[in-house]
């Protein structure tokens, strides 16, 4: 028995003294007080070990530590109440004659007061500042705020108690106050007001969204985590809520904010990548075989320009095939599922940086023209694994140029039919997207209309292996959706098909990587023309 007691005492002294000191330092914020508190806790533990044999030594020690800290904190408040003029006067809600700075003894207490004013909620902060700093009466405050005098009096009393409690605490800012994290975003749909992008251009809103991701937070919790005073945090959170990137939960006095879109953390991204990589080579081979079998029939449809070989057209056909298969297994219709306050239909999601994925598989897909003319869109694929084809490449046509090009090919117009303003627009297209042969205007990019587009995919669906590719992709879609669902807040579950579709866009980039590695796809030699992955729908 004595041997077991000695072993427990030895274990405590060797394993717990240092953690207890740092526990106390975190709680008190003062090395001297931390040493005294740690000594008190250690004494209680050692005395108690002589009387009891706890089953779970660790839980038992930390229970004693928390209890002794509670006693210490209560005694510290009592000491301050006996010695600090501010806390004596706070017992009477309306008795202060001098200003707050006169009432405080300068130095530490002034610093504590200012700190707590930075972290107290607006409805209390306004009254405290007006009463103590601006020297306004309760009547004046009530008139300025449009509130009954009784409400102001009760809030003043309540705010003093909050202030007292806060000044007795040892606050500690979160890690994001000195080490902001980063996140990259993806969006889809119509964005008429510039949202969501203009709301996340700085580090502060990004880190608010990261901290509130699947973690409903009060304004005070966000302020402390990021080391930002509450007046500024209130404004930032208000803008993010207005922009529909944060969602407010709970009633007045208990409001919490949670990120209103999905952010894939590093663990989530790695799990999704592992699932996507498993059959990546098989999906790529099936897609290539489908495309190769359908290419002769597709060329007869007249959608491939005479100046483009089959290998060049694959930079359009393979990602379009993968997107079409994706739409057929669960993504169809998700791109317009959001109806936004700004009149847009945009969706948005984020991926935390630093996931360590060993493959650059991102692809972009953007278009111009459809925001003006719904029947016309010039679309661009970008392929991040190929430096020359990454990003939305320079020299893109403008919306009016896309509409002109759609009108030319839809109506089989000749160069002589162009007006002078149209010829000015056409000049910026010639040599990259089109060229002229006499009076004829000839495309140098793939051009589809509704009929030829549907016929092209009918040819693809007739090829052996299409059902296998679709089944593989459907099973993967469901697997990824479950991975995301288990890592998301329930408020987002109704949108899981959208977020899954956004994550699944990576498989088209993986397909390109697989085909490049297998030698079945080559990087275009004439990169200066920049036509790879570009097509016109009219």
Coordinates of C-alpha atoms in Angstrom, one line a residue:
X1 CA 0.0 0.0 0.0
X2 CA 2.8 2.4 1.0
X3 CA 4.7 1.4 -2.2
X4 CA 1.7 2.3 -4.4
X5 CA 1.3 5.6 -2.5
X6 CA 5.0 6.4 -3.1
X7 CA 4.6 5.5 -6.8
X8 CA 1.6 7.9 -7.2
X9 CA 3.5 10.7 -5.5
X10 CA 6.6 10.1 -7.7
X11 CA 4.4 10.1 -10.8
X12 CA 2.7 13.4 -9.7
X13 CA 6.1 15.1 -9.1
X14 CA 7.6 13.9 -12.3
X15 CA 4.7 14.3 -14.7
X16 CA 2.3 17.0 -13.4
X17 CA 4.3 19.8 -11.7
X18 CA 5.2 21.5 -15.0
X19 CA 1.8 21.2 -16.6
X20 CA 0.1 22.5 -13.5
X21 CA 2.3 25.6 -13.5
X22 CA 1.4 26.4 -17.1
X23 CA -2.3 25.7 -16.3
X24 CA -2.0 28.3 -13.5
X25 CA -0.1 30.7 -15.6
X26 CA -2.8 30.6 -18.3
X27 CA -5.5 31.2 -15.7
X28 CA -3.7 34.0 -13.7
X29 CA -1.6 35.7 -16.4
X30 CA 1.0 36.4 -13.8
X31 CA 4.1 34.2 -13.1
X32 CA 4.3 35.0 -9.4
X33 CA 0.6 34.3 -8.8
X34 CA 0.9 31.2 -11.0
X35 CA 3.7 29.8 -8.8
X36 CA 1.7 30.4 -5.6
X37 CA -1.4 28.8 -7.1
X38 CA 0.5 25.8 -8.4
X39 CA 2.1 25.3 -5.0
X40 CA -1.3 25.4 -3.3
X41 CA -2.7 22.8 -5.8
X42 CA 0.4 20.6 -5.3
X43 CA 0.1 20.7 -1.5
X44 CA -3.6 19.7 -1.7
X45 CA -2.8 16.8 -4.1
X46 CA 0.1 15.5 -1.9
X47 CA -2.0 15.7 1.3
X48 CA -4.9 14.0 -0.4
X49 CA -2.8 11.2 -1.8
X50 CA -2.0 10.2 1.8
X51 CA -5.7 9.6 2.4
X52 CA -7.1 8.2 -0.9
X53 CA -6.2 6.0 -3.8
X54 CA -7.9 7.5 -6.9
X55 CA -8.8 5.1 -9.8
X56 CA -8.0 7.7 -12.4
X57 CA -5.1 9.8 -11.1
X58 CA -5.0 12.3 -14.0
X59 CA -8.7 13.2 -13.8
X60 CA -8.5 13.4 -10.0
X61 CA -5.5 15.8 -10.1
X62 CA -7.1 18.1 -12.6
X63 CA -10.4 18.1 -10.7
X64 CA -8.4 19.3 -7.6
X65 CA -6.6 21.9 -9.8
X66 CA -9.9 23.3 -11.1
X67 CA -11.5 23.4 -7.7
X68 CA -8.4 25.2 -6.1
X69 CA -8.4 27.7 -9.0
X70 CA -12.1 28.5 -8.4
X71 CA -11.3 29.2 -4.7
X72 CA -8.4 31.4 -5.8
X73 CA -10.4 33.3 -8.3
X74 CA -13.2 34.0 -5.7
X75 CA -10.6 35.2 -3.2
X76 CA -9.0 37.4 -5.9
X77 CA -12.3 39.1 -6.6
X78 CA -12.9 39.7 -2.9
X79 CA -9.4 41.3 -2.6
X80 CA -10.1 43.6 -5.5
X81 CA -13.5 44.5 -4.1
X82 CA -11.8 45.5 -0.8
X83 CA -9.0 47.6 -2.5
X84 CA -10.3 48.9 -5.9
X85 CA -12.4 52.1 -5.8
X86 CA -14.0 51.2 -9.1
X87 CA -15.4 47.9 -7.9
X88 CA -16.6 49.4 -4.6
X89 CA -18.6 52.0 -6.5
X90 CA -20.0 49.5 -8.9
X91 CA -22.2 48.1 -6.1
X92 CA -24.4 51.2 -6.5
X93 CA -25.6 51.5 -10.1
X94 CA -25.7 55.3 -10.3
X95 CA -23.4 56.6 -7.6
X96 CA -20.2 57.6 -9.5
X97 CA -19.4 61.3 -9.4
X98 CA -16.0 61.4 -11.1
X99 CA -15.1 60.2 -14.5
X100 CA -14.1 56.5 -15.1
X101 CA -10.4 57.5 -15.5
X102 CA -10.5 59.5 -12.2
X103 CA -12.2 56.6 -10.5
X104 CA -9.5 54.2 -11.5
X105 CA -6.1 54.2 -9.9
X106 CA -4.3 54.5 -13.3
X107 CA -2.0 51.8 -14.7
X108 CA -3.2 48.2 -14.6
X109 CA -6.8 48.9 -13.7
X110 CA -7.1 51.5 -16.5
X111 CA -5.7 48.9 -18.9
X112 CA -8.1 46.3 -17.6
X113 CA -11.1 48.7 -18.0
X114 CA -10.1 49.6 -21.6
X115 CA -9.6 45.9 -22.4
X116 CA -13.0 45.0 -21.1
X117 CA -14.7 47.9 -22.9
X118 CA -13.3 46.4 -26.1
X119 CA -14.9 43.0 -25.4
X120 CA -18.3 44.0 -24.0
X121 CA -21.4 43.9 -26.2
X122 CA -22.6 47.0 -28.0
X123 CA -25.8 47.5 -26.0
X124 CA -23.7 47.6 -22.8
X125 CA -20.7 49.4 -24.2
X126 CA -22.7 52.3 -25.5
X127 CA -24.2 53.0 -22.1
X128 CA -21.0 52.6 -20.2
X129 CA -19.1 55.0 -22.4
X130 CA -21.9 57.5 -22.4
X131 CA -22.3 57.4 -18.6
X132 CA -18.7 57.2 -17.4
X133 CA -16.6 58.7 -20.3
X134 CA -19.0 61.2 -21.8
X135 CA -20.6 62.1 -18.5
X136 CA -24.2 61.8 -19.8
X137 CA -27.2 61.3 -17.4
X138 CA -29.5 58.3 -17.6
X139 CA -32.1 60.6 -19.1
X140 CA -29.8 61.8 -21.8
X141 CA -28.7 58.3 -22.7
X142 CA -32.3 57.1 -22.8
X143 CA -33.3 59.9 -25.2
X144 CA -30.2 59.3 -27.4
X145 CA -30.8 55.6 -27.7
X146 CA -34.6 55.8 -27.8
X147 CA -35.0 53.5 -24.8
X148 CA -36.9 53.8 -21.5
X149 CA -35.0 55.1 -18.5
X150 CA -35.6 51.9 -16.7
X151 CA -34.0 49.9 -19.5
X152 CA -30.9 52.1 -19.4
X153 CA -30.7 51.9 -15.6
X154 CA -30.9 48.1 -15.6
X155 CA -28.4 47.7 -18.4
X156 CA -26.0 50.1 -16.7
X157 CA -26.2 47.9 -13.6
X158 CA -25.8 44.7 -15.6
X159 CA -22.9 46.2 -17.6
X160 CA -21.0 47.1 -14.4
X161 CA -21.3 43.5 -13.2
X162 CA -20.1 42.2 -16.6
X163 CA -17.2 44.7 -16.4
X164 CA -16.3 43.6 -12.9
X165 CA -16.3 39.9 -13.9
X166 CA -14.2 40.6 -17.0
X167 CA -11.6 42.6 -15.1
X168 CA -11.1 39.7 -12.7
X169 CA -10.4 37.3 -15.6
X170 CA -7.1 36.5 -17.3
X171 CA -8.0 36.7 -21.0
X172 CA -5.9 35.0 -23.6
X173 CA -6.1 35.8 -27.3
X174 CA -6.4 32.8 -29.7
X175 CA -3.8 31.6 -32.1
X176 CA -5.4 33.4 -35.1
X177 CA -4.6 36.7 -33.4
X178 CA -0.9 36.3 -34.3
X179 CA -1.0 33.5 -36.9
X180 CA -3.8 34.0 -39.4
X181 CA -4.6 31.0 -41.5
X182 CA -5.4 31.0 -45.2
X183 CA -8.1 29.5 -47.3
X184 CA -8.8 29.5 -51.0
X185 CA -12.3 29.7 -52.4
X186 CA -14.3 28.5 -55.4
X187 CA -17.6 30.0 -56.6
X188 CA -20.2 29.4 -59.3
X189 CA -23.3 31.1 -60.7
X190 CA -24.3 34.7 -61.4
X191 CA -22.6 37.3 -59.1
X192 CA -24.1 40.7 -60.0
X193 CA -22.9 42.6 -56.9
X194 CA -19.4 41.2 -56.7
X195 CA -20.3 39.0 -53.8
X196 CA -19.0 36.7 -52.5
X197 CA -15.5 37.7 -53.7
X198 CA -15.5 41.3 -52.4
X199 CA -16.3 40.1 -48.9
X200 CA -13.3 37.8 -48.6
X201 CA -10.5 39.9 -50.0
X202 CA -8.7 40.4 -46.7
X203 CA -7.3 38.0 -44.0
X204 CA -9.6 39.1 -41.2
X205 CA -12.9 37.9 -42.8
X206 CA -11.2 34.7 -44.0
X207 CA -10.2 33.9 -40.4
X208 CA -13.6 34.8 -39.0
X209 CA -15.1 32.3 -41.4
X210 CA -12.5 29.7 -40.6
X211 CA -13.0 30.0 -36.8
X212 CA -16.8 29.9 -37.2
X213 CA -16.7 27.0 -39.6
X214 CA -18.9 24.3 -38.0
X215 CA -18.3 26.2 -34.7
X216 CA -21.1 28.6 -33.7
X217 CA -19.4 31.5 -32.0
X218 CA -20.5 34.6 -30.1
X219 CA -19.1 38.0 -31.1
X220 CA -17.0 38.0 -28.0
X221 CA -15.5 34.6 -28.8
X222 CA -14.6 35.7 -32.3
X223 CA -13.1 38.9 -30.9
X224 CA -10.9 37.1 -28.4
X225 CA -9.8 34.4 -30.9
X226 CA -8.7 37.0 -33.5
X227 CA -7.5 39.7 -31.0
X228 CA -9.9 42.3 -32.5
X229 CA -11.9 44.7 -30.3
X230 CA -15.6 44.1 -30.4
X231 CA -16.7 47.3 -32.1
X232 CA -14.6 46.3 -35.2
X233 CA -15.7 42.6 -34.9
X234 CA -19.4 43.6 -34.9
X235 CA -18.9 45.5 -38.1
X236 CA -17.0 42.7 -39.9
X237 CA -19.5 40.0 -38.7
X238 CA -22.4 42.3 -39.8
X239 CA -20.9 42.5 -43.3
X240 CA -20.4 38.8 -43.6
X241 CA -23.9 38.1 -42.4
X242 CA -25.3 40.6 -44.8
X243 CA -23.3 38.9 -47.6
X244 CA -24.8 35.5 -46.6
X245 CA -21.4 34.0 -45.7
X246 CA -22.2 33.9 -41.9
X247 CA -25.5 32.7 -40.5
X248 CA -26.9 34.1 -37.2
X249 CA -28.4 31.5 -34.8
X250 CA -30.0 31.9 -31.4
X251 CA -32.1 34.8 -30.1
X252 CA -31.3 38.2 -28.7
X253 CA -28.6 38.0 -26.0
X254 CA -27.6 34.5 -27.1
X255 CA -26.6 35.1 -30.7
X256 CA -24.0 32.9 -32.3
X257 CA -22.6 33.0 -35.8
X258 CA -21.7 30.0 -38.0
X259 CA -20.1 29.9 -41.4
X260 CA -22.9 29.6 -44.0
X261 CA -21.0 27.6 -46.6
X262 CA -18.7 24.5 -46.5
X263 CA -15.0 24.8 -45.9
X264 CA -13.0 21.6 -46.4
X265 CA -10.3 21.3 -43.9
X266 CA -7.0 19.6 -44.6
X267 CA -8.1 16.2 -43.3
X268 CA -11.3 16.4 -45.4
X269 CA -9.4 17.2 -48.5
X270 CA -7.0 14.3 -48.0
X271 CA -9.8 11.9 -47.5
X272 CA -11.6 13.1 -50.6
X273 CA -8.4 12.9 -52.7
X274 CA -7.7 9.4 -51.5
X275 CA -11.2 8.4 -52.7
X276 CA -10.9 10.2 -56.0
X277 CA -7.4 8.7 -56.7
X278 CA -8.4 5.1 -56.2
X279 CA -10.0 4.7 -59.7
X280 CA -8.5 7.8 -61.4
X281 CA -6.5 5.9 -64.0
X282 CA -9.5 3.7 -64.9
X283 CA -11.8 6.7 -65.3
X284 CA -9.2 8.4 -67.5
X285 CA -8.8 5.4 -69.7
X286 CA -12.5 4.9 -70.1
X287 CA -13.0 8.6 -70.9
X288 CA -10.3 8.5 -73.5
X289 CA -11.6 5.4 -75.2
X290 CA -15.1 6.9 -75.3
X291 CA -13.7 10.1 -76.9
X292 CA -11.5 8.2 -79.4
X293 CA -14.5 6.0 -80.5
X294 CA -16.8 9.0 -81.0
X295 CA -14.3 11.4 -82.6
X296 CA -15.0 10.4 -86.3
X297 CA -18.7 11.0 -85.9
X298 CA -18.2 14.2 -83.9
X299 CA -16.0 15.6 -86.7
X300 CA -18.8 14.9 -89.2
X301 CA -21.0 17.2 -87.1
X302 CA -18.8 20.1 -88.0
X303 CA -18.1 21.3 -84.5
X304 CA -14.3 20.7 -84.7
X305 CA -12.6 23.4 -86.8
X306 CA -10.6 22.2 -89.8
X307 CA -7.5 23.9 -88.3
X308 CA -7.7 21.7 -85.2
X309 CA -6.6 18.1 -85.0
X310 CA -8.2 15.5 -82.8
X311 CA -5.6 15.9 -80.1
X312 CA -6.3 19.6 -79.8
X313 CA -10.1 19.0 -79.6
X314 CA -9.6 16.5 -76.7
X315 CA -8.8 19.6 -74.4
X316 CA -12.4 20.5 -74.8
X317 CA -14.0 17.1 -75.2
X318 CA -12.5 15.2 -72.2
X319 CA -13.4 17.8 -69.5
X320 CA -16.8 18.3 -71.1
X321 CA -17.4 14.6 -71.0
X322 CA -16.4 14.4 -67.3
X323 CA -18.7 17.4 -66.5
X324 CA -21.6 15.8 -68.3
X325 CA -21.2 12.5 -66.5
X326 CA -21.0 14.3 -63.2
X327 CA -24.2 16.2 -64.0
X328 CA -25.9 12.9 -64.7
X329 CA -25.0 11.3 -61.3
X330 CA -26.1 14.0 -58.9
X331 CA -24.9 17.5 -59.9
X332 CA -27.6 18.3 -62.4
X333 CA -29.4 21.5 -61.3
X334 CA -27.2 22.4 -58.3
X335 CA -25.5 25.3 -60.0
X336 CA -28.6 27.5 -59.7
X337 CA -29.9 26.2 -56.3
X338 CA -29.0 29.4 -54.4
X339 CA -31.2 32.5 -54.6
X340 CA -29.3 35.4 -53.1
X341 CA -30.4 38.7 -51.6
X342 CA -28.2 40.6 -54.2
X343 CA -30.2 39.0 -57.0
X344 CA -27.5 36.5 -57.8
X345 CA -27.6 32.7 -57.8
X346 CA -24.0 32.1 -56.7
X347 CA -22.7 29.2 -54.7
X348 CA -19.5 29.3 -52.7
X349 CA -17.1 27.0 -50.8
X350 CA -13.6 27.1 -49.4
X351 CA -10.6 24.8 -49.0
X352 CA -8.2 25.3 -46.1
X353 CA -4.6 25.6 -47.4
X354 CA -1.8 23.3 -46.5
X355 CA -3.5 19.9 -47.2
X356 CA -0.4 18.5 -48.8
X357 CA -2.1 16.9 -51.8
X358 CA 0.7 15.5 -54.0
X359 CA -1.1 16.4 -57.3
X360 CA -2.1 19.7 -58.8
X361 CA -5.5 18.7 -60.1
X362 CA -7.5 22.0 -60.1
X363 CA -9.4 23.1 -63.2
X364 CA -11.3 26.2 -63.9
X365 CA -14.3 26.7 -66.1
X366 CA -15.5 30.2 -66.9
X367 CA -17.5 31.9 -69.6
X368 CA -18.3 35.3 -71.1
X369 CA -21.4 36.5 -73.0
X370 CA -24.2 34.6 -71.3
X371 CA -24.8 37.4 -68.7
X372 CA -26.0 39.5 -71.7
X373 CA -27.2 37.0 -74.2
X374 CA -28.4 33.7 -72.7
X375 CA -28.0 31.9 -76.1
X376 CA -24.3 32.6 -76.4
X377 CA -21.3 31.8 -74.2
X378 CA -17.7 31.4 -75.0
X379 CA -16.3 29.1 -72.3
X380 CA -12.7 28.5 -71.1
X381 CA -11.2 25.6 -69.3
X382 CA -8.0 26.1 -67.4
X383 CA -5.7 23.3 -66.3
X384 CA -3.5 24.1 -63.3
X385 CA -1.1 21.2 -63.8
X386 CA 0.0 22.8 -67.1
X387 CA 1.5 26.1 -66.4
X388 CA 0.8 27.5 -69.9
X389 CA -2.8 26.5 -69.6
X390 CA -3.4 27.5 -65.9
X391 CA -5.6 30.4 -64.7
X392 CA -8.1 32.3 -66.9
X393 CA -5.6 33.0 -69.7
X394 CA -4.9 36.5 -71.0
X395 CA -6.4 37.8 -74.2
X396 CA -9.9 36.5 -73.5
X397 CA -12.6 38.0 -75.6
X398 CA -15.1 40.4 -74.1
X399 CA -18.8 39.7 -73.7
X400 CA -19.8 41.8 -76.7
X401 CA -17.2 40.0 -78.8
X402 CA -18.7 36.6 -77.7
X403 CA -22.2 37.8 -78.6
X404 CA -21.0 38.9 -82.1
X405 CA -19.2 35.6 -82.7
X406 CA -22.4 33.7 -81.7
X407 CA -24.4 35.8 -84.0
X408 CA -21.9 35.2 -86.9
X409 CA -22.0 31.4 -86.6
X410 CA -25.7 31.1 -85.7
X411 CA -26.7 33.1 -88.8
X412 CA -23.8 32.1 -91.1
X413 CA -22.9 35.7 -91.6
X414 CA -20.2 36.9 -94.1
X415 CA -17.5 39.4 -93.3
X416 CA -19.2 41.9 -95.7
X417 CA -22.3 41.9 -93.5
X418 CA -20.4 43.3 -90.5
X419 CA -21.0 46.9 -89.5
X420 CA -18.1 49.2 -88.8
X421 CA -18.5 48.8 -85.0
X422 CA -18.8 45.0 -85.4
X423 CA -15.6 45.0 -87.5
X424 CA -13.8 46.8 -84.6
X425 CA -14.9 44.0 -82.3
X426 CA -14.0 41.4 -84.9
X427 CA -10.5 42.7 -85.2
X428 CA -9.7 41.5 -81.7
X429 CA -11.0 38.0 -82.5
X430 CA -9.1 37.4 -85.7
X431 CA -6.0 35.3 -85.6
X432 CA -6.9 33.4 -82.4
X433 CA -10.6 32.5 -82.5
X434 CA -11.4 33.0 -86.2
X435 CA -9.9 33.7 -89.5
X436 CA -11.3 34.8 -92.8
X437 CA -11.1 33.0 -96.2
X438 CA -12.3 35.6 -98.7
X439 CA -15.7 36.7 -97.5
X440 CA -16.1 33.7 -95.2
X441 CA -15.6 33.8 -91.5
X442 CA -14.0 30.5 -90.4
X443 CA -13.8 29.3 -86.7
X444 CA -10.6 28.2 -85.1
X445 CA -12.3 27.0 -81.9
X446 CA -14.9 24.4 -81.4
X447 CA -18.4 25.8 -82.0
X448 CA -21.6 24.0 -80.9
X449 CA -25.3 24.8 -81.2
X450 CA -27.9 22.9 -79.1
X451 CA -28.5 20.2 -81.8
X452 CA -24.8 19.5 -82.5
X453 CA -24.0 19.5 -78.8
X454 CA -26.8 17.0 -78.0
X455 CA -25.7 14.8 -81.0
X456 CA -22.1 14.8 -79.8
X457 CA -23.1 13.4 -76.4
X458 CA -25.4 10.9 -77.9
X459 CA -22.4 9.6 -79.8
X460 CA -20.4 9.4 -76.6
X461 CA -23.2 7.6 -74.7
X462 CA -23.4 4.9 -77.4
X463 CA -19.7 4.0 -76.9
X464 CA -18.8 0.8 -74.9
X465 CA -17.7 1.8 -71.4
X466 CA -20.0 4.8 -71.0
X467 CA -22.1 3.0 -68.4
X468 CA -19.1 1.8 -66.5
X469 CA -17.7 5.3 -66.4
X470 CA -21.0 6.7 -65.2
X471 CA -21.4 4.0 -62.5
X472 CA -17.8 4.6 -61.2
X473 CA -18.4 8.3 -61.1
X474 CA -21.8 7.9 -59.4
X475 CA -20.3 5.7 -56.6
X476 CA -17.5 8.2 -56.1
X477 CA -20.0 11.1 -55.9
X478 CA -22.0 9.3 -53.2
X479 CA -18.8 8.4 -51.2
X480 CA -17.6 12.0 -51.4
X481 CA -21.0 13.4 -50.3
X482 CA -21.0 11.2 -47.2
X483 CA -17.4 12.3 -46.4
X484 CA -18.5 16.0 -46.6
X485 CA -21.7 15.4 -44.7
X486 CA -20.0 13.9 -41.7
X487 CA -17.7 17.0 -41.5
X488 CA -20.3 19.7 -42.0
X489 CA -22.8 21.6 -39.8
X490 CA -26.4 20.4 -40.2
X491 CA -27.5 23.7 -41.6
X492 CA -25.6 22.8 -44.8
X493 CA -26.8 19.3 -45.3
X494 CA -29.5 20.3 -47.8
X495 CA -26.8 21.7 -50.0
X496 CA -24.5 18.7 -49.9
X497 CA -25.0 17.9 -53.6
X498 CA -23.6 21.3 -54.5
X499 CA -20.5 21.1 -52.3
X500 CA -19.9 17.5 -53.5
X501 CA -20.1 18.7 -57.1
X502 CA -17.6 21.5 -56.3
X503 CA -15.1 18.9 -54.8
X504 CA -15.7 16.5 -57.7
X505 CA -14.6 19.1 -60.3
X506 CA -11.1 18.0 -59.3
X507 CA -11.6 14.7 -61.1
X508 CA -11.5 16.4 -64.5
X509 CA -8.1 17.8 -63.7
X510 CA -7.0 14.3 -62.5
X511 CA -8.2 12.9 -65.8
X512 CA -6.0 15.4 -67.7
X513 CA -3.0 14.5 -65.5
X514 CA -3.6 10.8 -66.1
X515 CA -3.8 11.3 -69.9
X516 CA -0.7 13.4 -70.0
X517 CA 1.2 10.8 -68.0
X518 CA 0.0 8.0 -70.3
X519 CA 1.0 9.9 -73.4
X520 CA -2.6 9.9 -74.8
X521 CA -2.9 13.7 -74.5
X522 CA -0.2 16.2 -75.4
X523 CA 0.2 19.9 -74.6
X524 CA -0.6 21.9 -77.7
X525 CA 2.6 23.1 -79.5
X526 CA 1.1 26.5 -80.6
X527 CA 0.4 27.8 -77.1
X528 CA 0.6 31.4 -78.3
X529 CA -2.8 30.9 -80.0
X530 CA -4.2 29.9 -76.6
X531 CA -7.1 27.9 -78.1
X532 CA -6.8 24.7 -75.9
X533 CA -9.9 24.2 -73.8
X534 CA -12.0 27.0 -75.4
X535 CA -15.3 26.5 -77.1
X536 CA -18.3 28.6 -78.2
X537 CA -22.0 27.6 -77.6
X538 CA -24.5 29.5 -79.7

